[in-house]
Tab-separated table of C-alpha atoms and ligand atoms in Angstrom:
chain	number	residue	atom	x	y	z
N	398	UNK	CA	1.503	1.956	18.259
N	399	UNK	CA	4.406	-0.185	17.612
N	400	UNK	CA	4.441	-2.289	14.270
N	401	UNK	CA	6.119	-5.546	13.554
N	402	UNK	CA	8.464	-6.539	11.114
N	403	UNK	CA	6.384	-8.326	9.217
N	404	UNK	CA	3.543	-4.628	9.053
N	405	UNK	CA	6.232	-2.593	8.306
N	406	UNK	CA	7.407	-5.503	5.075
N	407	UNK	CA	3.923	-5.527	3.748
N	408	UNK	CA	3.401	-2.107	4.022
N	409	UNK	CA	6.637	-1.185	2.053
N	410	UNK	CA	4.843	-3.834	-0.555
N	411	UNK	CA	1.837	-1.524	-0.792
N	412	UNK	CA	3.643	1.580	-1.127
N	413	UNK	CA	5.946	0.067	-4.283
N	414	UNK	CA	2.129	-0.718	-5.406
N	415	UNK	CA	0.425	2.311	-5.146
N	416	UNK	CA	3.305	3.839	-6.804
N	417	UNK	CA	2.224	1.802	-10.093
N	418	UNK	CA	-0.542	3.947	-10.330
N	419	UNK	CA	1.035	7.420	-9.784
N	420	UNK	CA	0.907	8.433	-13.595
N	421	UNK	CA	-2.546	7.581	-14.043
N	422	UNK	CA	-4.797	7.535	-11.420
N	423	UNK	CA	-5.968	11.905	-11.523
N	424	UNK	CA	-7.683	13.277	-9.946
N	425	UNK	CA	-7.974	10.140	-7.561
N	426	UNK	CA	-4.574	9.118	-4.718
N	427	UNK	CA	-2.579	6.480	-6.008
N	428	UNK	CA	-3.065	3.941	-3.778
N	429	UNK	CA	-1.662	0.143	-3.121
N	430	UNK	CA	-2.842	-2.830	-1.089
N	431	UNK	CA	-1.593	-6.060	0.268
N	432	UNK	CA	-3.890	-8.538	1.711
N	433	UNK	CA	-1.864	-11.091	4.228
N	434	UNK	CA	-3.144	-14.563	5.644
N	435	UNK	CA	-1.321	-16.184	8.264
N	436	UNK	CA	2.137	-14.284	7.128
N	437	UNK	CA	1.609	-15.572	3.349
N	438	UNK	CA	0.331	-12.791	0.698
N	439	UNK	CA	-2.800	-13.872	-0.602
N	440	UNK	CA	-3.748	-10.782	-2.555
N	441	UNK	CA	-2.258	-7.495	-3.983
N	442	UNK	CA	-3.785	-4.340	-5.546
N	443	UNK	CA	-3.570	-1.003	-6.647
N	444	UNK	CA	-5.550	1.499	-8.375
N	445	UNK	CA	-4.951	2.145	-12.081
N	446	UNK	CA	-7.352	5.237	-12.491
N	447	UNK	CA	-10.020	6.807	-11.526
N	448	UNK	CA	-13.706	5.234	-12.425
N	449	UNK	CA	-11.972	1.901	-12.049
N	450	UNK	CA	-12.102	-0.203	-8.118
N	451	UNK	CA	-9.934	0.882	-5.729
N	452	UNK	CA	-6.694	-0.682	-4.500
N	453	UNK	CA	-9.216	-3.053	-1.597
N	454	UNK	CA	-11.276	-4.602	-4.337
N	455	UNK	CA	-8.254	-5.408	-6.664
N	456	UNK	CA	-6.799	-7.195	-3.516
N	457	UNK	CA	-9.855	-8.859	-1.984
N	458	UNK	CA	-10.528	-10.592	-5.393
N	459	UNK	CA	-6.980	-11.575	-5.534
N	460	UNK	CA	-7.657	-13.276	-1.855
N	461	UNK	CA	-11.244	-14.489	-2.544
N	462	UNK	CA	-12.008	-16.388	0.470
N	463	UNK	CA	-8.502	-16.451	1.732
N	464	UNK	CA	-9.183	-12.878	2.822
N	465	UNK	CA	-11.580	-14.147	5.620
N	466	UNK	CA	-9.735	-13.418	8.709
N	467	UNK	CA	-6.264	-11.688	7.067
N	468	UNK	CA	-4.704	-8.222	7.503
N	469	UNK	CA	-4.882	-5.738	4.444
N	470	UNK	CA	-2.249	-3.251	4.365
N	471	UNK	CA	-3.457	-0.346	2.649
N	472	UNK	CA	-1.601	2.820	1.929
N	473	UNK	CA	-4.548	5.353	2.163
N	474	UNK	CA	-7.583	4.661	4.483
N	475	UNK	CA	-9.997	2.775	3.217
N	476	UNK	CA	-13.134	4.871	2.005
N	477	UNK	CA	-16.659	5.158	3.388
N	478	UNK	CA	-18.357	6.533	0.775
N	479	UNK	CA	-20.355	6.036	-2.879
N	480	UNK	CA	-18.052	8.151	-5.603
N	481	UNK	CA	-17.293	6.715	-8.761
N	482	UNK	CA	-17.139	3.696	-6.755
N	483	UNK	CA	-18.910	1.742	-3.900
N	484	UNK	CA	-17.541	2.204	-0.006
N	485	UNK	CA	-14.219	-0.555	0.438
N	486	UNK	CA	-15.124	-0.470	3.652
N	487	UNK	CA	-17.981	-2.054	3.169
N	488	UNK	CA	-15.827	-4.712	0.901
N	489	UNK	CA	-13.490	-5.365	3.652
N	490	UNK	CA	-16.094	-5.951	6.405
N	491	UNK	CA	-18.498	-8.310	3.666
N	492	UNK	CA	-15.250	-9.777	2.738
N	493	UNK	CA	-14.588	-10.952	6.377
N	494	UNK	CA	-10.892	-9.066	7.120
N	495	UNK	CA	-9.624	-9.392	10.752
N	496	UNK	CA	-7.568	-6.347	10.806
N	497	UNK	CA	-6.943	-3.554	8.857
N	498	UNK	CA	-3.672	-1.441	8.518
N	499	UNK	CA	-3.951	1.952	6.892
N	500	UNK	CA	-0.721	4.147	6.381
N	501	UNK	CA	-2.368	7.314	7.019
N	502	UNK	CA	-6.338	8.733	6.825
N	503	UNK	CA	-7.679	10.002	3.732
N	504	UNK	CA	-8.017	13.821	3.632
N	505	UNK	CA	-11.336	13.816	1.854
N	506	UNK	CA	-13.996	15.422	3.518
N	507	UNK	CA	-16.525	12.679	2.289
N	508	UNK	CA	-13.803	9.962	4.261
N	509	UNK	CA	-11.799	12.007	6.906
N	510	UNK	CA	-11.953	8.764	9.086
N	511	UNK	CA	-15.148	7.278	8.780
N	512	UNK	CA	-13.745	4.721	7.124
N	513	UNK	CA	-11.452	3.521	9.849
N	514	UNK	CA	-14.823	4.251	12.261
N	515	UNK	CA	-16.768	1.892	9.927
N	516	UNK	CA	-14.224	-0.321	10.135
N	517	UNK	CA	-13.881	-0.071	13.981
N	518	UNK	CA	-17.763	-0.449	14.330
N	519	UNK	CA	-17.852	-3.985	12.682
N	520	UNK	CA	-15.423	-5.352	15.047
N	521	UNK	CA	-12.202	-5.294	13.161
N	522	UNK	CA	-8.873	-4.407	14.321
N	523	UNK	CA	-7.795	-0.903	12.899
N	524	UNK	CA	-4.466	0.440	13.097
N	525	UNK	CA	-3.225	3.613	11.291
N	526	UNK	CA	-0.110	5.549	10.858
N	527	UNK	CA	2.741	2.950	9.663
N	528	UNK	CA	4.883	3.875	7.276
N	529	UNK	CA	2.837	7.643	6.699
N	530	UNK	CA	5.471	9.674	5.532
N	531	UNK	CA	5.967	7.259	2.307
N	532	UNK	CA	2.352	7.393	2.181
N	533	UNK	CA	2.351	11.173	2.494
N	534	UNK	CA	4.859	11.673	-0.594
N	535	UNK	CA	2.777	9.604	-3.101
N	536	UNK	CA	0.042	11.752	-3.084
N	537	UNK	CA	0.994	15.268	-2.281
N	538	UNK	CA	-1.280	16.783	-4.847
N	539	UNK	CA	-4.028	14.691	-3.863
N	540	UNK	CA	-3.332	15.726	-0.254
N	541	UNK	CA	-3.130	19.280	-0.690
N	542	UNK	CA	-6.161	19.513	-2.901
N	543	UNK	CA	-8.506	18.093	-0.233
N	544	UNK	CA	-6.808	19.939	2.781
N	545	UNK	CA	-6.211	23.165	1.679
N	546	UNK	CA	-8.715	23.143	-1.602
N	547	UNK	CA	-5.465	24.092	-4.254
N	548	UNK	CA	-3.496	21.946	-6.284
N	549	UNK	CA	0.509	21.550	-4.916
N	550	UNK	CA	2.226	23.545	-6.834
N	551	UNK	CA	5.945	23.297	-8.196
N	552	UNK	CA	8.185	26.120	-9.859
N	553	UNK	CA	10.887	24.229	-12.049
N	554	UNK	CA	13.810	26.593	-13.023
N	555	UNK	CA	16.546	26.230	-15.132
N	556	UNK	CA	19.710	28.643	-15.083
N	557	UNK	CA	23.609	28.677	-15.070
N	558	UNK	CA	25.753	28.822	-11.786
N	559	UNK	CA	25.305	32.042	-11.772
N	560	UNK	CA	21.539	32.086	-11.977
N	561	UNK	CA	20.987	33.396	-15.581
N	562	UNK	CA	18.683	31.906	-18.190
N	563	UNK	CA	19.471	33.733	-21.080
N	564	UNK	CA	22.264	35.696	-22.655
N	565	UNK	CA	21.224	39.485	-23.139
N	566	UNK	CA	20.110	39.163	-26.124
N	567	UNK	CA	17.189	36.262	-25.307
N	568	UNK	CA	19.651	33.195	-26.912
N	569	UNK	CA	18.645	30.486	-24.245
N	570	UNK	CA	19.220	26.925	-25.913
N	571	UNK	CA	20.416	24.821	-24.059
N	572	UNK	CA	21.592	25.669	-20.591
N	573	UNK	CA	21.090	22.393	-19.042
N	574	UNK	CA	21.802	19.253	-20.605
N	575	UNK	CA	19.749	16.085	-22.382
N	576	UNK	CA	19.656	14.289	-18.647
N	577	UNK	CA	18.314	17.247	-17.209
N	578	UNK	CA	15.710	17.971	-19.943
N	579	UNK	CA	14.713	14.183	-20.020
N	580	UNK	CA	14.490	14.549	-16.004
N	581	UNK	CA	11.756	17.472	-16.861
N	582	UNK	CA	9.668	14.884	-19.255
N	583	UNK	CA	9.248	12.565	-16.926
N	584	UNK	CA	8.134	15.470	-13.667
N	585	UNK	CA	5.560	16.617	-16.539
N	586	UNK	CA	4.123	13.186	-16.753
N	587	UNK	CA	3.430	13.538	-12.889
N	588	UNK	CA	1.709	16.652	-13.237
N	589	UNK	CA	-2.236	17.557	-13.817
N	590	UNK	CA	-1.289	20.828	-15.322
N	591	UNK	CA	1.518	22.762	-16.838
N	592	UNK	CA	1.878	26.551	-16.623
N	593	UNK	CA	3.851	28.829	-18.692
N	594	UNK	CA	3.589	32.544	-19.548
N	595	UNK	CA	2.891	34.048	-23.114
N	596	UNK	CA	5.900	35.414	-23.209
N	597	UNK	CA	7.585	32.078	-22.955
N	598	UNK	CA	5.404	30.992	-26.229
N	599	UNK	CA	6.020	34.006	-28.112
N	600	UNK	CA	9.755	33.903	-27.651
N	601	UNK	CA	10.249	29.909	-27.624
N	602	UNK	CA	7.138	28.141	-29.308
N	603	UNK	CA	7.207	25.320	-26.539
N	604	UNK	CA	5.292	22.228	-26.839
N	605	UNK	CA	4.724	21.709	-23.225
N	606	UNK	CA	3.587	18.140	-23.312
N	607	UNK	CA	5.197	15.062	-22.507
N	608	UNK	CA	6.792	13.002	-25.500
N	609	UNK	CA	7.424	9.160	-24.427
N	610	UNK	CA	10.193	9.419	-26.380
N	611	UNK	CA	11.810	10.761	-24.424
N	612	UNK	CA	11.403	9.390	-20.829
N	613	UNK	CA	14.077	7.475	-19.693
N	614	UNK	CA	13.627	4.176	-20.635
N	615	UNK	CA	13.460	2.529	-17.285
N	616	UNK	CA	10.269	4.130	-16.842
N	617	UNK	CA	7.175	2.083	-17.769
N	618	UNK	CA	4.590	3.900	-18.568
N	619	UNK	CA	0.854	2.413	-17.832
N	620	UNK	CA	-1.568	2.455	-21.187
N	621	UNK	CA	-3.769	4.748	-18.661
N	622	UNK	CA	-1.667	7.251	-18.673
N	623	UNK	CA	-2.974	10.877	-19.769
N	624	UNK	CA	-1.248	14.689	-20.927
N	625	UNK	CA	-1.263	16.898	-18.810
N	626	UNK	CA	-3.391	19.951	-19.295
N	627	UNK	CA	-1.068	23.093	-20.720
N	628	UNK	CA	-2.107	26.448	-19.168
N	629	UNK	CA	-0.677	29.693	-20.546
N	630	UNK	CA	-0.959	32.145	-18.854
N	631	UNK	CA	-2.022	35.338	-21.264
N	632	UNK	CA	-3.670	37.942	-19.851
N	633	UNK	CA	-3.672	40.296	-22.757
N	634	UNK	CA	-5.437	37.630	-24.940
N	635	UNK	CA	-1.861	38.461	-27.149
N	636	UNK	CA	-1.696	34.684	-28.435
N	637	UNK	CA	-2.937	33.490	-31.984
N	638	UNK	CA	-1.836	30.403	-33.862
N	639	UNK	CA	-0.472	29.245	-35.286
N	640	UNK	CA	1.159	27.826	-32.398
N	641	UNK	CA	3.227	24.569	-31.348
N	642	UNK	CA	1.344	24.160	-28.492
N	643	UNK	CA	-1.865	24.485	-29.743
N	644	UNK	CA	-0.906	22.233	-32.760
N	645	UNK	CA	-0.816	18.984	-30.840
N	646	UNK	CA	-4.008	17.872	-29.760
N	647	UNK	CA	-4.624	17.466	-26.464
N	648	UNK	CA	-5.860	19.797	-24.154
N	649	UNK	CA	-4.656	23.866	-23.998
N	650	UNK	CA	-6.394	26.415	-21.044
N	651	UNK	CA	-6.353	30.132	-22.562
N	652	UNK	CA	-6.115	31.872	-19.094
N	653	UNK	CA	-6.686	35.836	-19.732
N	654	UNK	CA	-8.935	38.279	-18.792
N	655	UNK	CA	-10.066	38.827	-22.063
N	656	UNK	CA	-11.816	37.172	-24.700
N	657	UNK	CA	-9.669	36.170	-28.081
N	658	UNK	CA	-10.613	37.976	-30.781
N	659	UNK	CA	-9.261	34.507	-33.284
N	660	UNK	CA	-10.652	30.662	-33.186
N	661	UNK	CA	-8.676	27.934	-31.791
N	662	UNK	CA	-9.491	24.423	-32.419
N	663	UNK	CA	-11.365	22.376	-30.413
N	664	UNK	CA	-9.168	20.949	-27.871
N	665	UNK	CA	-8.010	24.524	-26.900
N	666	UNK	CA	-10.490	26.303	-24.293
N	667	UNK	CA	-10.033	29.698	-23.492
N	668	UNK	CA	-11.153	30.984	-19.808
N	669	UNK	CA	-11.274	34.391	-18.703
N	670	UNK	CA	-10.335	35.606	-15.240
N	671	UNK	CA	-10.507	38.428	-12.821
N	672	UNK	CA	-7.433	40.663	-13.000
N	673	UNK	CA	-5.427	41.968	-9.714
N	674	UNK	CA	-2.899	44.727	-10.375
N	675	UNK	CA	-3.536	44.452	-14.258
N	676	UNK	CA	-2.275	41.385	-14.558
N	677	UNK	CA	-4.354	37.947	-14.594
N	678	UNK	CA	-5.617	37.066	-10.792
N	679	UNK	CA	-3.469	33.838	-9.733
N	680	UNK	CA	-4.793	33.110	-7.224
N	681	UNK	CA	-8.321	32.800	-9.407
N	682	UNK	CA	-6.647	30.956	-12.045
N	683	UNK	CA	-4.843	28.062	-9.706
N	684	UNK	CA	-9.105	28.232	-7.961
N	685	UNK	CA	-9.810	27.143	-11.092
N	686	UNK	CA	-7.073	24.279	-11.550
N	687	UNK	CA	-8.838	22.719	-8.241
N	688	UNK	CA	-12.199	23.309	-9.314
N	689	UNK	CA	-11.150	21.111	-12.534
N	690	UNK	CA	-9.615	18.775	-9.503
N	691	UNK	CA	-6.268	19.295	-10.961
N	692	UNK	CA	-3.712	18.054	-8.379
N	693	UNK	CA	-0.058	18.708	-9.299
N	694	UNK	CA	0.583	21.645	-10.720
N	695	UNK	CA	4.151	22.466	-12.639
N	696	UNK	CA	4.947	25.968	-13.505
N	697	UNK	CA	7.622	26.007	-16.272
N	698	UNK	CA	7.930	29.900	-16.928
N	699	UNK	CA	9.984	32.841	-17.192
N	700	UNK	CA	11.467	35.228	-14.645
N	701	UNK	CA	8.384	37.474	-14.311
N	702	UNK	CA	5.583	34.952	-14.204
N	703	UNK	CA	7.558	32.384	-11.672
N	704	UNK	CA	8.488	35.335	-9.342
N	705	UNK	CA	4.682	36.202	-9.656
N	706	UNK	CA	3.689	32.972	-8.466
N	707	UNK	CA	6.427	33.192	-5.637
N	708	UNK	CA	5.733	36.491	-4.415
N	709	UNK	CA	1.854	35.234	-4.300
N	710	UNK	CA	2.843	32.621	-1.924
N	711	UNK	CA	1.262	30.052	-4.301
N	712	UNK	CA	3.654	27.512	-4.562
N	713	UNK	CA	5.223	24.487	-2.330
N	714	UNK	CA	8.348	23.065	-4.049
N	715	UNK	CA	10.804	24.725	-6.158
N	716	UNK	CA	13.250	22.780	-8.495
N	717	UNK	CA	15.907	24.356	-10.004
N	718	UNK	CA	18.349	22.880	-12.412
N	719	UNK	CA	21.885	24.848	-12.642
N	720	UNK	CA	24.244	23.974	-15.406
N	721	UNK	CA	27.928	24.066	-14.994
N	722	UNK	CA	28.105	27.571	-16.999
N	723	UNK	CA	28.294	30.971	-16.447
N	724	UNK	CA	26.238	33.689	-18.366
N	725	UNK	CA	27.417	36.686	-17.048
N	726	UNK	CA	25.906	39.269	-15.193
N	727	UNK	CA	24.330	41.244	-18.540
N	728	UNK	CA	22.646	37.462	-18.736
N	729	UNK	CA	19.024	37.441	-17.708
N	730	UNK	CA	18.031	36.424	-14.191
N	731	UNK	CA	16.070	33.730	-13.041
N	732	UNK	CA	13.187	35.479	-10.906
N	733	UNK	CA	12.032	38.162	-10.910
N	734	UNK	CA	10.966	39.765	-7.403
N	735	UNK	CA	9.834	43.280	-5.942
N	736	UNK	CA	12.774	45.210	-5.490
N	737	UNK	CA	14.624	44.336	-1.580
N	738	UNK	CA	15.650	47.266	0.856
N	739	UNK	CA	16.563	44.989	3.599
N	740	UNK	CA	18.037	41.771	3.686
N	741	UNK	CA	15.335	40.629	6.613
N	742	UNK	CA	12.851	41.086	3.204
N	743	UNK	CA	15.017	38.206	1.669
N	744	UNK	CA	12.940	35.002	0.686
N	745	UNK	CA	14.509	32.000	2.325
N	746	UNK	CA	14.373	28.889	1.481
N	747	UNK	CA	15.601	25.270	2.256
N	748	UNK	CA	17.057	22.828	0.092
N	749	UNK	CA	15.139	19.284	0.668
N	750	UNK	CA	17.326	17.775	-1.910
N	751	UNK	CA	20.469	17.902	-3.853
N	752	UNK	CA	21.038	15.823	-6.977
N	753	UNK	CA	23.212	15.549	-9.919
N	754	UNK	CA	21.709	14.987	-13.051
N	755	UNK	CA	23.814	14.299	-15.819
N	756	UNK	CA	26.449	17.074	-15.900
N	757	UNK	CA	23.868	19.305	-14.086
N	758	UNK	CA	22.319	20.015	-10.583
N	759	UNK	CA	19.491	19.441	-9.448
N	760	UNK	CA	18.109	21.402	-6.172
N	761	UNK	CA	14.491	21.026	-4.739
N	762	UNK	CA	13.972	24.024	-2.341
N	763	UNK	CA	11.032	24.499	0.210
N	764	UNK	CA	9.744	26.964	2.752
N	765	UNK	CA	12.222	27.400	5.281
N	766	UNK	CA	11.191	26.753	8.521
N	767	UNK	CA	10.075	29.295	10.671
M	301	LIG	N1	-8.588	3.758	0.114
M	301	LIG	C1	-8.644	4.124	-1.178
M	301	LIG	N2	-8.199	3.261	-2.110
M	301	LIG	C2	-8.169	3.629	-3.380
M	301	LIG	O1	-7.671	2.786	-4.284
M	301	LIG	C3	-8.660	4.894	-3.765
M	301	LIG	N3	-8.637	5.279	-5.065
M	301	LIG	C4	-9.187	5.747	-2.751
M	301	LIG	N4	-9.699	6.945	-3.077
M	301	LIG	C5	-10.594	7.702	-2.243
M	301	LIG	O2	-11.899	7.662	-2.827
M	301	LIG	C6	-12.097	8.844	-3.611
M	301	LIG	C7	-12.440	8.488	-5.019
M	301	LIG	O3	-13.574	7.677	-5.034
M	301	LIG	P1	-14.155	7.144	-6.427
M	301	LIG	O4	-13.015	6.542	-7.205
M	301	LIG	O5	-14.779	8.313	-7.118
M	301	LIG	O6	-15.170	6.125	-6.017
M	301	LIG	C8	-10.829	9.639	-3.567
M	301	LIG	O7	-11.090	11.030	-3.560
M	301	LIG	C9	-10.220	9.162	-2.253
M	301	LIG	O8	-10.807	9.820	-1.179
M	301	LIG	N5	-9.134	5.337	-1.472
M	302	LIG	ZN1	-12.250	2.828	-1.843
């Protein structure tokens, strides 16, 4: 396929448009749209959250009548089905489009290409693919919910250069500094859920939501946007308030495999689990997190509970933040993993990116490749 200028301009346009939405639009993609007469823009959407139209309708009532014959550039392929909203392929054909330009299909079951067929079927030019690796990082939560039926799930770390997060004697505040911890406020905001261990909130008292406050203050944050659920992970059932976290209100998941023997308020739900090994089943909890159609998931934990979730193969990114300090090796380490006899037994990773923030580093590591 090859694409014009002109595609790949307006295509860019409905990326920077979708992204609007990528606070608020859970469990649903964020999506953008631009709708193009004769090389003039004539309408422009995206979608704001879920239960309201989709990026198409914004755009098409933008166009109105102008949209008879135009291109719409739209991020995520149009859908061909009745969810919380009507089919926009059926918008696009009613509304008279000539061609449409999709950046990659939609990995719904329900769509899964149908809408492009639909499209195809009613005489329209389709054309899909441009720009779908900018497409692809919008929505990777989205994405990996509906093709492999988990949430995408991201280990955030925070150590010295010598990979310790505490002294020996638990003292932990602050390794990294106010850029770095502002960095973490806004990654919660683009999260469905946050995980942390008990241990965590019995030795820190975290609050584990996002405080506007404290986003940097380029970021503008739509009035749609939501908390993210906090999950702590507490298999023993060892957690009573009063508590930080449970303090605030807005939504707390319990995960044990017990039942609490003490009442939380209202906003706090406590789910039991299977257990594997003793220890809460993971791999049942993040089932859950889907089943809820969670689709970003951030684990903010300690050594034992983030190598858990490594060593179970559930997770996709890993950030790590290292602070220009050492902690010594008495310090406490950063993971912790099954004890290695070999060095072939050595998880390996690659870095996809390498930032400074502030006076600290930021890495993002994934899967090496095989
Ligand atoms: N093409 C497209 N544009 C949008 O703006 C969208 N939000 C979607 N989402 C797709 O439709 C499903 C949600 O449908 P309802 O909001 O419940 O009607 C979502 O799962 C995507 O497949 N697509
Ligand atoms: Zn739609």
């Amino acid at each position: 396929m090859s694409w014009s200028q002109d595609d790949f301009q307006h295509m860019r346009r409905a990326i920077e448009l979708a992204r609007r939405g990528r606070f608020s639009t859970r469990p649903n993609p964020a999506v953008g749209c631009v709708i193009v007469r004769d090389g003039r823009v004539v309408g422009e959407g995206f979608h704001p959250k879920a239960g309201e139209p989709h990026a198409e309708v914004f755009a098409l009532r933008a166009a109105g009548e102008l949209a008879r014959g135009a291109t719409a550039y739209v991020t995520l392929e149009p859908c061909s089905h009745y969810g919380r909203t009507p089919p926009c392929a059926e918008a696009l054909i009613r509304a008279g489009v000539g061609r449409v330009v999709a950046a990659m299909v939609d990995p719904n079951p329900q769509v899964a290409g149908r809408g492009l067929s639909m499209l195809r079927e009613a005489g329209i030019e389709v054309a899909s693919g441009l720009l779908e690796g900018d497409a692809l990082a919008i929505n990777p939560g989205f994405i990996k919910r509906m093709s492999e039926g988990r949430p995408f799930i991201r280990i955030k770390l925070a150590a010295s250069v010598d990979g310790r997060t505490a002294l020996a004697n638990g003292h932990s505040k602050w390794i990294t500094g106010p850029q770095a911890r502002q960095d973490v406020q806004r990654m919660r905001l683009a999260h469905g859920a946050i995980i942390t261990g008990a241990d965590s909130v019995l030795a820190d008292d975290p609050a584990m939501n996002v405080r506007p406050e404290q986003l940097p203050a380029s970021l503008t944050l739509p009035d749609t946007w939501s908390q993210p659920l906090r999950v702590v992970v507490d298999g023993r059932a060892r957690l009573a308030p009063p508590l930080r976290l449970t303090a605030i209100e807005s939504p707390v998941l319990l995960a044990s495999t017990r039942a609490y023997g003490c009442d939380w308020p209202d906003w706090v739900e406590s789910w039991q689990g299977p257990s594997r090994c003793d220890k809460l089943d993971l791999h049942a909890l993040v089932a859950e997190l889907a089943e809820r159609q969670i689709n970003t998931v951030m684990v903010e934990a300690g050594a034992s509970l983030a190598g858990a979730f490594l060593s179970a193969g559930l997770w996709d990114e890993l950030i790590l933040y290292q602070a220009p300090k050492m902690m010594g090796s008495d310090g406490r380490g950063v993971v912790n993993l099954p004890e290695l006899a070999e060095m072939t037994q050595v998880p390996e990773f690659q870095f996809k990116d390498v930032r400074r923030v502030g006076a600290d580093l930021r890495l993002t590591l994934v899967r090496a490749e095989s």
